[in-house]
Amino acid sequence: MTGPVTIDFLETDLDEIARAEGRVAVFVSPDGKLDKSARRVNRLTRGVLDRMVQSSDFGKMKPAQVTSLAYPSGMAAEALDVVCLARNPDLAEARKAGVALGKAKGTKPLLVLAGQLRRAEEIAKGIALRAYEFTAHKTAERETAAGVRVMVSKPDETAAAAKQLLAAVEGVHLTRDLVSEPANHLTTTEFAQRIERMKDLGLTIRIFDEAALEKIGMHSLLSVGHGSASPSKVAVMEWMGGRKGDAPLALLGKGVIFDTGGISLKPAAGMEDMTMDMGGAGVVVGTMHALARRGARANVVGIVGLVENMPSDRATRPGDVIPSLKGDTIEVINTDAEGRLVLCDLLWYMQQEYQPAAMVDLATLTGAIIIGLGHEKAGVFSNDETFCKAFLKAAEAEGEGAWHMPLDPAYDEKLKSEIADMKNVGGREAGSITAAQFLKRFVKDEVPWIHLDIAGVALVKAETAHAPKGATGWGVMALDRLVAENYET
Ligand code: BES
Ligand code: ZN
Ligand code: MN
């Protein structure tokens, strides 16, 4: 399966139900009542839904649960997916039903009989979120996934709402593609080129190469890529859809295309996963794509630092002291704590150049956050209670796990260096918090800021509430909603 599935909304056509190939999804409300489309399915199959509703199994069906019946008689479809769902489901239930259908779908065409059902667009979103697979490098599985058709009573109204939702899904899929792509394919140069192509969506894109970054003074960021043949780059994406002159929201992403640890080399086991160390940058790019795609009426600037952390004779050594763009000097104790060296220069640059209204940085920053929160929730650190609450609310509404973690000057002790202004590591204890405290030194007190440590949620080994196992695209939907609810004019 390649590429995102297409979703079309069309008016309910009872004749098409018998003819549709692939899969057909029909909804039955928990009280057992059948709508017009369901009654049609029932007639075609000579009472399958009646029998199901009357069975003791139906009483045990949970909301949004799907029961698949193979080769229903009277229909051309290979499978009939019966979904138990209230006619006016809440957002989470509708999404869940969609996800269950998306999981069952595979590469087959799917006809969804939504009729009068509310939130048909949310169901479509769930389907699209789940119906994803990264097969770019599987030579045998080039089969393109067939599309989804959703039959509703008012297709025009639904399609308008769906356009907004599906812009977010496209962003999620873009993030997943980027995170899944191996580092020999997604080099810093290739990443920058993919970003550059987004100017077709109306974004203003600026790419800085090493010479330009040297001139700006991003020596901390540059120090991370010294050992790599892939040149370090910074990409800026501007979406100025809001009022002219309004200070933008800034999104900043760690884009380490591969993290070997550098001279402080990581152990071999599991190192292949470090191809996802550009996950923060991936979410920033996916979100900017979503905002542009739906024409968000907000000013948002994205910036990503694209580097590769490699050992070599030119690589940064433990013990090296490096000047940051802000001017503060950093003693590199461990070259594997490289994400913060990238972000600190991005944060400072953003504040210098854009005077942002607020900043959100995203990074697969610490293994410690996985020890603390596992793969269910990202760590949320913030210097601003109101801003933080707004984000947590958006994440909750989108079903993207997030947990508020503390910041405290007391942790700064751990970052004291004998010979420089700070060291880049604070030891094993509270590793995620000391990393956040490090970043906080590069954030002006008056700028509301959130740091999201997404090391645990960017890539998962088992399916989540709306993603198959692998890259999740966590954060795109929450950020898109954060913008919609707080920054649109
Ligand atoms: N990219 C890693 C963090 C990471 C670990 C992401 C596992 C995803 C899964 C980061 O650059 C790193 O190596 N952090 C070190 C910091 C330590 C040296 C202070 C870590 O967490 O071990
Ligand atoms: Zn890293
Ligand atoms: Mn590292």
Coordinates of C-alpha atoms and ligand atoms in Angstrom, one line a residue:
M1 CA 0.0 0.0 0.0
T2 CA 1.5 3.3 -1.0
G3 CA 0.3 6.9 -0.5
P4 CA -2.6 8.0 1.7
V5 CA -6.1 6.7 0.9
T6 CA -8.5 9.0 -1.0
I7 CA -11.8 9.7 0.7
D8 CA -14.9 10.8 -1.3
F9 CA -18.3 11.8 0.0
L10 CA -21.3 10.9 -2.1
E11 CA -25.1 10.9 -1.7
T12 CA -26.6 7.7 -0.4
D13 CA -27.5 5.4 -3.3
L14 CA -29.2 2.3 -2.2
D15 CA -28.6 0.5 -5.5
E16 CA -24.8 0.9 -5.2
I17 CA -24.8 -1.0 -1.9
A18 CA -25.5 -4.3 -3.6
R19 CA -22.9 -3.5 -6.4
A20 CA -20.0 -2.3 -4.3
E21 CA -16.9 -4.3 -4.4
G22 CA -14.3 -4.8 -1.6
R23 CA -15.8 -4.0 1.8
V24 CA -19.0 -2.3 2.9
A25 CA -19.4 -0.8 6.4
V26 CA -22.8 -0.4 7.9
F27 CA -23.7 1.1 11.3
V28 CA -26.2 -0.2 13.8
S29 CA -27.0 1.8 16.9
P30 CA -26.8 0.1 20.3
D31 CA -30.7 0.0 20.6
G32 CA -30.7 -2.2 17.5
K33 CA -32.5 0.2 15.2
L34 CA -31.5 0.1 11.6
D35 CA -31.3 3.2 9.4
K36 CA -32.2 3.3 5.7
S37 CA -28.9 1.9 4.4
A38 CA -28.8 -0.7 7.1
R39 CA -32.3 -1.8 6.2
R40 CA -31.2 -2.1 2.6
V41 CA -28.2 -4.3 3.7
N42 CA -30.6 -6.3 5.8
R43 CA -32.9 -7.0 2.9
L44 CA -30.1 -7.9 0.5
T45 CA -28.7 -10.4 3.0
R46 CA -32.1 -11.7 3.9
G47 CA -32.0 -10.5 7.5
V48 CA -28.4 -10.8 8.6
L49 CA -28.6 -7.6 10.6
D50 CA -31.9 -8.6 12.2
R51 CA -30.4 -11.8 13.3
M52 CA -27.3 -10.1 14.6
V53 CA -29.2 -7.5 16.5
Q54 CA -31.4 -10.2 18.1
S55 CA -28.4 -12.4 19.1
S56 CA -26.9 -12.3 22.6
D57 CA -23.6 -11.3 21.0
F58 CA -25.0 -7.9 20.0
G59 CA -25.7 -7.0 23.6
K60 CA -22.0 -7.6 24.3
M61 CA -20.8 -5.4 21.5
K62 CA -19.0 -2.3 22.6
P63 CA -19.5 1.1 21.0
A64 CA -17.3 1.5 17.9
Q65 CA -16.6 -2.2 17.8
V66 CA -16.6 -3.9 14.3
T67 CA -17.8 -7.3 13.4
S68 CA -16.8 -8.4 10.0
L69 CA -18.9 -10.9 8.0
A70 CA -17.2 -12.5 5.0
Y71 CA -18.9 -12.8 1.6
P72 CA -22.4 -11.6 2.5
S73 CA -25.0 -13.2 0.2
G74 CA -26.9 -10.8 -2.0
M75 CA -24.0 -8.4 -2.1
A76 CA -21.0 -8.1 -4.4
A77 CA -18.8 -7.1 -1.5
E78 CA -16.2 -9.5 0.0
A79 CA -16.9 -8.4 3.5
L80 CA -19.6 -6.6 5.5
D81 CA -18.2 -4.6 8.4
V82 CA -21.0 -4.1 11.0
V83 CA -20.2 -1.3 13.4
C84 CA -22.0 -0.7 16.7
L85 CA -22.3 3.1 17.0
A86 CA -24.8 5.6 18.4
R87 CA -26.4 7.8 15.8
N88 CA -24.9 10.8 17.5
P89 CA -21.5 9.5 18.7
D90 CA -19.0 11.7 20.5
L91 CA -15.8 12.6 18.7
A92 CA -13.7 9.9 20.3
E93 CA -16.2 7.1 19.6
A94 CA -16.6 8.2 16.0
R95 CA -12.8 8.3 15.5
K96 CA -12.5 4.9 17.1
A97 CA -15.1 3.4 14.8
G98 CA -13.2 4.9 11.9
V99 CA -9.9 3.5 13.1
A100 CA -11.4 0.0 13.5
L101 CA -12.6 0.2 9.9
G102 CA -9.3 1.5 8.7
K103 CA -7.6 -1.4 10.3
A104 CA -9.9 -3.9 8.6
K105 CA -9.7 -2.2 5.3
G106 CA -6.2 -3.3 4.0
T107 CA -5.8 -2.4 0.3
K108 CA -9.5 -3.1 -0.5
P109 CA -12.0 -0.4 -1.6
L110 CA -14.4 0.5 1.2
L111 CA -17.9 1.9 1.0
V112 CA -19.1 3.4 4.3
L113 CA -22.9 3.7 4.7
A114 CA -23.0 6.7 7.1
G115 CA -26.4 8.0 6.0
Q116 CA -27.8 10.4 8.7
L117 CA -25.1 9.4 11.1
R118 CA -23.4 12.4 12.8
R119 CA -19.7 12.9 12.6
A120 CA -19.2 11.0 9.3
E121 CA -16.2 13.1 8.7
E122 CA -14.6 12.1 12.0
I123 CA -15.2 8.5 11.0
A124 CA -13.4 9.2 7.7
K125 CA -10.6 10.8 9.7
G126 CA -10.2 7.6 11.8
I127 CA -10.2 5.4 8.7
A128 CA -7.5 7.6 7.0
L129 CA -5.4 7.7 10.1
R130 CA -5.3 3.9 10.5
A131 CA -5.1 2.9 6.9
Y132 CA -1.4 3.7 6.6
E133 CA 1.6 1.5 5.8
F134 CA 5.2 2.5 4.9
T135 CA 6.0 0.3 2.0
A136 CA 8.4 2.6 0.0
H137 CA 11.1 0.1 0.2
K138 CA 9.1 -3.2 -0.2
T139 CA 9.6 -4.1 -3.9
A140 CA 6.8 -6.7 -3.7
E141 CA 4.1 -4.5 -2.2
R142 CA 3.6 -1.7 -4.6
E143 CA -0.1 -2.3 -4.7
T144 CA -1.9 1.0 -4.4
A145 CA -4.6 1.1 -1.7
A146 CA -8.1 1.5 -3.1
G147 CA -10.0 4.5 -1.9
V148 CA -12.9 5.1 0.6
R149 CA -16.3 6.2 -0.4
V150 CA -18.6 7.6 2.3
M151 CA -22.3 7.7 1.6
V152 CA -24.1 10.4 3.5
S153 CA -27.4 12.3 3.2
K154 CA -25.7 15.7 2.8
P155 CA -22.4 15.1 1.1
D156 CA -21.6 18.8 0.4
E157 CA -21.8 19.8 4.1
T158 CA -19.8 16.8 5.2
A159 CA -17.1 17.2 2.6
A160 CA -16.4 20.8 3.7
A161 CA -15.8 19.7 7.3
A162 CA -13.8 16.7 6.1
K163 CA -11.5 18.9 4.1
Q164 CA -10.2 20.5 7.3
L165 CA -9.9 17.1 9.0
L166 CA -8.2 15.4 6.1
A167 CA -5.6 18.2 5.9
A168 CA -4.5 17.2 9.3
V169 CA -4.4 13.5 8.3
E170 CA -2.2 14.3 5.3
G171 CA 0.1 16.1 7.7
V172 CA 0.2 13.0 10.0
H173 CA 1.0 10.8 7.0
L174 CA 3.8 13.1 5.9
T175 CA 5.3 13.0 9.4
R176 CA 5.1 9.2 9.4
D177 CA 6.7 9.0 6.0
L178 CA 9.6 11.2 7.1
V179 CA 10.1 9.4 10.4
S180 CA 10.0 5.9 8.7
E181 CA 12.4 6.9 6.0
P182 CA 15.9 5.5 6.6
A183 CA 18.8 7.9 7.0
N184 CA 20.6 6.9 3.7
H185 CA 17.5 8.0 1.9
L186 CA 16.4 10.9 4.0
T187 CA 19.7 12.7 4.2
T188 CA 19.9 16.3 5.5
T189 CA 19.9 17.4 1.8
E190 CA 17.0 15.2 0.8
F191 CA 15.0 16.4 3.9
A192 CA 15.7 20.0 3.0
Q193 CA 14.6 19.4 -0.6
R194 CA 11.3 17.8 0.5
I195 CA 10.7 20.9 2.7
E196 CA 11.5 23.2 -0.2
R197 CA 8.9 21.5 -2.3
M198 CA 6.2 22.7 0.2
K199 CA 6.4 26.2 -1.3
D200 CA 3.9 24.9 -3.7
L201 CA 1.4 25.0 -0.8
G202 CA 2.0 28.7 -0.3
L203 CA 4.6 28.4 2.4
T204 CA 7.7 30.6 2.3
I205 CA 10.7 28.4 2.7
R206 CA 14.3 29.4 3.5
I207 CA 17.1 26.9 3.7
F208 CA 20.4 27.8 5.4
D209 CA 23.5 25.8 4.5
E210 CA 26.6 25.4 6.7
A211 CA 28.3 28.6 5.4
A212 CA 25.1 30.6 6.2
L213 CA 24.8 28.9 9.7
E214 CA 28.4 29.7 10.4
K215 CA 27.8 33.3 9.6
I216 CA 24.7 33.5 11.8
G217 CA 26.7 31.9 14.6
M218 CA 24.8 28.6 15.2
H219 CA 28.1 26.9 16.3
S220 CA 26.3 24.6 18.8
L221 CA 24.0 23.2 16.1
L222 CA 26.9 22.9 13.7
S223 CA 29.0 21.1 16.2
V224 CA 26.6 18.1 16.1
G225 CA 27.1 17.5 12.4
H226 CA 30.9 18.0 12.2
G227 CA 31.5 14.2 12.0
S228 CA 29.0 13.6 9.2
A229 CA 29.3 13.7 5.4
S230 CA 25.7 15.0 5.3
P231 CA 25.9 18.8 5.5
S232 CA 24.0 20.4 8.4
K233 CA 21.1 22.5 7.3
V234 CA 18.4 24.6 8.9
A235 CA 15.0 25.0 7.2
V236 CA 12.5 27.8 8.0
M237 CA 8.8 27.5 6.9
E238 CA 6.6 30.5 7.2
W239 CA 2.8 30.4 7.0
M240 CA 1.5 33.9 7.4
G241 CA -2.3 33.2 7.1
G242 CA -3.2 35.5 10.0
R243 CA -3.3 39.3 10.5
K244 CA -0.4 41.2 9.1
G245 CA 2.0 42.1 11.9
D246 CA 0.7 39.6 14.4
A247 CA 3.5 37.9 16.2
P248 CA 3.7 34.2 15.0
L249 CA 3.5 31.0 16.9
A250 CA 6.8 29.2 16.5
L251 CA 7.3 25.5 16.1
L252 CA 10.8 24.1 16.4
G253 CA 12.0 20.6 15.7
K254 CA 15.1 18.4 16.4
G255 CA 16.0 16.9 13.0
V256 CA 18.8 14.5 13.7
I257 CA 18.5 12.3 10.7
F258 CA 20.5 9.6 12.5
D259 CA 21.9 9.6 16.0
T260 CA 24.9 7.2 16.4
G261 CA 25.7 9.0 19.6
G262 CA 28.9 10.4 17.9
I263 CA 32.2 9.8 19.7
S264 CA 30.1 8.8 22.8
L265 CA 28.9 6.0 20.5
K266 CA 25.6 4.2 21.3
P267 CA 25.5 0.4 21.8
A268 CA 24.7 -1.6 18.6
A269 CA 21.4 -3.1 19.9
G270 CA 18.5 -1.1 18.6
M271 CA 20.6 1.6 17.1
E272 CA 18.7 1.3 13.8
D273 CA 15.7 3.0 15.5
M274 CA 17.8 6.2 15.7
T275 CA 16.6 6.9 12.1
M276 CA 13.6 8.4 13.9
D277 CA 15.7 11.0 15.7
M278 CA 14.4 13.6 13.3
G279 CA 10.9 13.0 14.7
G280 CA 10.5 16.5 16.1
A281 CA 11.4 18.0 12.8
G282 CA 9.0 15.6 11.2
V283 CA 6.1 16.8 13.3
V284 CA 6.9 20.5 12.6
V285 CA 7.0 19.8 8.8
G286 CA 3.7 17.7 9.0
T287 CA 2.0 20.5 11.0
M288 CA 3.1 23.2 8.6
H289 CA 1.8 21.1 5.7
A290 CA -1.5 20.7 7.5
L291 CA -1.9 24.4 8.3
A292 CA -1.1 25.4 4.7
R293 CA -3.3 22.7 3.2
R294 CA -6.4 23.9 5.2
G295 CA -5.5 27.6 4.8
A296 CA -5.2 28.3 8.5
R297 CA -5.9 32.0 9.3
A298 CA -2.9 32.2 11.6
N299 CA 0.8 33.2 11.6
V300 CA 3.0 30.2 12.3
V301 CA 6.7 29.8 11.7
G302 CA 8.4 26.4 11.7
I303 CA 12.1 25.8 12.0
V304 CA 14.0 22.6 11.9
G305 CA 17.7 21.8 12.5
L306 CA 18.8 19.0 10.1
V307 CA 22.0 17.3 11.2
E308 CA 23.6 13.9 11.5
N309 CA 25.4 12.8 14.6
M310 CA 28.4 10.7 13.5
P311 CA 31.8 9.8 14.9
S312 CA 34.8 10.7 12.7
D313 CA 38.1 12.4 12.9
R314 CA 36.3 15.7 12.6
A315 CA 33.5 14.9 15.1
T316 CA 33.0 17.0 18.2
R317 CA 34.9 15.3 21.2
P318 CA 33.7 14.9 24.8
G319 CA 35.3 17.8 26.6
D320 CA 35.1 20.3 23.7
V321 CA 33.7 23.7 24.6
I322 CA 31.4 25.3 22.1
P323 CA 29.9 28.8 21.8
S324 CA 26.1 28.9 21.3
L325 CA 24.3 31.5 19.2
K326 CA 23.1 33.1 22.4
G327 CA 26.8 33.5 23.4
D328 CA 26.7 31.1 26.4
T329 CA 29.5 28.4 26.2
I330 CA 28.7 24.7 26.4
E331 CA 31.0 22.0 27.6
V332 CA 30.1 18.8 25.6
I333 CA 30.5 16.0 28.2
N334 CA 28.6 13.5 26.1
T335 CA 28.2 13.8 22.3
D336 CA 25.1 11.7 22.5
A337 CA 23.2 14.6 24.2
E338 CA 23.1 16.3 20.9
G339 CA 19.5 17.2 20.5
R340 CA 19.7 20.1 23.0
L341 CA 22.8 21.4 21.1
V342 CA 20.6 21.7 18.0
L343 CA 17.5 23.2 19.7
C344 CA 19.3 25.8 21.8
D345 CA 20.5 27.6 18.7
L346 CA 17.1 27.3 17.0
L347 CA 15.3 28.7 20.0
W348 CA 17.6 31.7 20.2
Y349 CA 17.5 32.3 16.5
M350 CA 13.7 32.2 16.5
Q351 CA 13.4 34.8 19.3
Q352 CA 15.9 37.1 17.6
E353 CA 14.4 36.9 14.1
Y354 CA 10.6 36.6 14.8
Q355 CA 9.8 37.8 18.3
P356 CA 7.3 34.9 18.5
A357 CA 4.1 35.1 20.5
A358 CA 4.9 31.6 21.8
M359 CA 7.1 28.7 21.0
V360 CA 6.7 24.9 21.0
D361 CA 9.7 22.8 20.5
L362 CA 9.5 19.0 19.7
A363 CA 12.3 16.6 20.1
T364 CA 13.1 12.9 20.5
L365 CA 15.3 14.2 23.3
T366 CA 15.8 11.6 26.0
G367 CA 15.6 7.9 26.6
A368 CA 14.7 8.9 30.2
I369 CA 11.2 10.1 29.1
I370 CA 10.5 6.6 27.8
I371 CA 11.5 5.2 31.2
G372 CA 9.2 7.7 32.9
L373 CA 6.1 7.7 30.5
G374 CA 6.6 4.8 28.2
H375 CA 5.1 5.0 24.7
E376 CA 1.7 6.3 25.9
K377 CA 2.4 9.9 26.6
A378 CA 4.9 12.6 25.6
G379 CA 6.6 14.8 28.3
V380 CA 5.3 18.3 28.4
F381 CA 7.5 21.0 29.9
S382 CA 6.5 24.7 30.0
N383 CA 7.3 28.0 31.5
D384 CA 3.6 29.2 31.1
E385 CA 0.7 27.7 32.9
T386 CA -2.0 29.0 30.5
F387 CA -0.2 28.0 27.3
C388 CA 0.6 24.6 28.7
K389 CA -3.1 24.0 29.6
A390 CA -4.2 25.0 26.1
F391 CA -1.8 22.5 24.6
L392 CA -2.8 19.7 27.0
K393 CA -6.5 20.3 26.2
A394 CA -5.8 20.1 22.4
A395 CA -3.8 16.9 22.9
E396 CA -6.5 15.4 25.0
A397 CA -9.2 16.2 22.4
E398 CA -7.1 14.6 19.7
G399 CA -6.4 11.5 21.8
E400 CA -2.6 12.2 21.7
G401 CA -1.2 11.3 25.1
A402 CA 0.7 14.1 26.9
W403 CA 1.8 14.5 30.5
H404 CA 2.8 17.7 32.3
M405 CA 6.4 17.4 33.7
P406 CA 8.1 19.8 36.1
L407 CA 10.7 22.5 35.5
D408 CA 12.6 23.8 38.5
P409 CA 15.8 25.9 38.9
A410 CA 16.9 23.3 41.6
Y411 CA 17.8 21.0 38.7
D412 CA 20.2 23.6 37.2
E413 CA 22.9 22.5 39.7
K414 CA 23.4 19.4 37.6
L415 CA 24.3 21.4 34.5
K416 CA 27.2 23.4 36.2
S417 CA 30.5 23.1 34.3
E418 CA 34.0 23.7 35.7
I419 CA 35.2 25.4 32.6
A420 CA 32.2 26.7 30.6
D421 CA 28.8 28.3 31.3
M422 CA 27.1 24.9 31.3
K423 CA 27.6 21.3 30.4
N424 CA 25.3 19.4 28.0
V425 CA 24.4 16.6 30.4
G426 CA 23.1 16.5 34.0
G427 CA 23.6 12.9 34.8
R428 CA 21.2 9.9 34.8
E429 CA 18.7 11.2 37.4
A430 CA 15.8 13.2 36.1
G431 CA 17.4 13.1 32.6
S432 CA 14.4 14.5 30.8
I433 CA 14.0 17.4 33.3
T434 CA 17.7 18.4 33.2
A435 CA 17.5 18.3 29.4
A436 CA 14.4 20.7 29.5
Q437 CA 16.3 22.9 32.0
F438 CA 19.1 23.1 29.6
L439 CA 16.7 24.3 26.8
K440 CA 15.0 26.8 29.2
R441 CA 18.3 28.7 29.4
F442 CA 17.8 29.7 25.8
V443 CA 14.2 30.9 26.2
K444 CA 13.5 34.4 27.3
D445 CA 11.3 34.6 30.4
E446 CA 8.6 36.6 28.8
V447 CA 8.1 34.1 25.9
P448 CA 5.6 31.4 26.6
W449 CA 7.2 28.1 25.7
I450 CA 6.5 24.4 25.6
H451 CA 9.1 21.7 25.2
L452 CA 7.7 18.3 24.1
D453 CA 9.9 15.3 24.6
I454 CA 8.5 12.8 22.1
A455 CA 11.2 10.1 22.3
G456 CA 8.6 7.6 23.4
V457 CA 5.6 8.5 21.2
A458 CA 7.2 9.2 17.8
L459 CA 7.8 5.6 17.0
V460 CA 6.1 2.6 18.7
K461 CA 6.4 -1.2 18.5
A462 CA 2.7 -1.9 18.9
E463 CA -0.3 -0.2 17.3
T464 CA -1.7 2.8 19.2
A465 CA -5.3 4.3 19.3
H466 CA -5.0 5.6 15.8
A467 CA -1.7 4.4 14.3
P468 CA -0.4 1.1 13.1
K469 CA 2.9 0.1 14.7
G470 CA 5.9 2.2 13.6
A471 CA 5.9 6.0 13.1
T472 CA 2.8 7.6 14.7
G473 CA 2.9 11.3 13.6
W474 CA 2.1 12.1 17.2
G475 CA 1.6 15.8 17.8
V476 CA 0.4 17.0 14.3
M477 CA -3.3 16.8 15.2
A478 CA -2.7 18.4 18.7
L479 CA -0.7 21.3 17.2
D480 CA -3.2 21.8 14.4
R481 CA -6.0 22.0 17.0
L482 CA -3.9 24.3 19.2
V483 CA -3.6 26.7 16.3
A484 CA -7.3 26.4 15.4
E485 CA -8.4 27.1 19.0
N486 CA -6.0 29.8 20.0
Y487 CA -4.3 31.5 17.1
E488 CA -6.8 31.8 14.3
T489 CA -8.3 35.2 13.6
Ligands
BES1 N1 18.0 10.6 20.5 C1 18.3 10.3 21.8 C2 17.1 10.0 22.7 C3 16.3 8.8 22.3 C4 16.5 7.6 23.0 C5 15.3 8.9 21.4 C6 15.7 6.5 22.6 C7 14.5 7.8 21.1 C8 14.7 6.6 21.7 C9 19.1 11.4 22.4 O1 19.9 12.1 21.5 C10 20.1 10.8 23.4 O2 20.9 10.0 23.0 N2 19.9 11.1 24.7 C11 20.7 10.6 25.7 C12 21.0 11.7 26.6 C13 22.1 11.3 27.6 C14 23.4 11.1 26.9 C15 22.2 12.4 28.6 C16 19.9 9.5 26.4 O3 18.7 9.6 26.6 O4 20.5 8.5 26.7
ZN2 ZN 19.3 12.1 19.6
MN3 MN 21.8 11.2 21.2

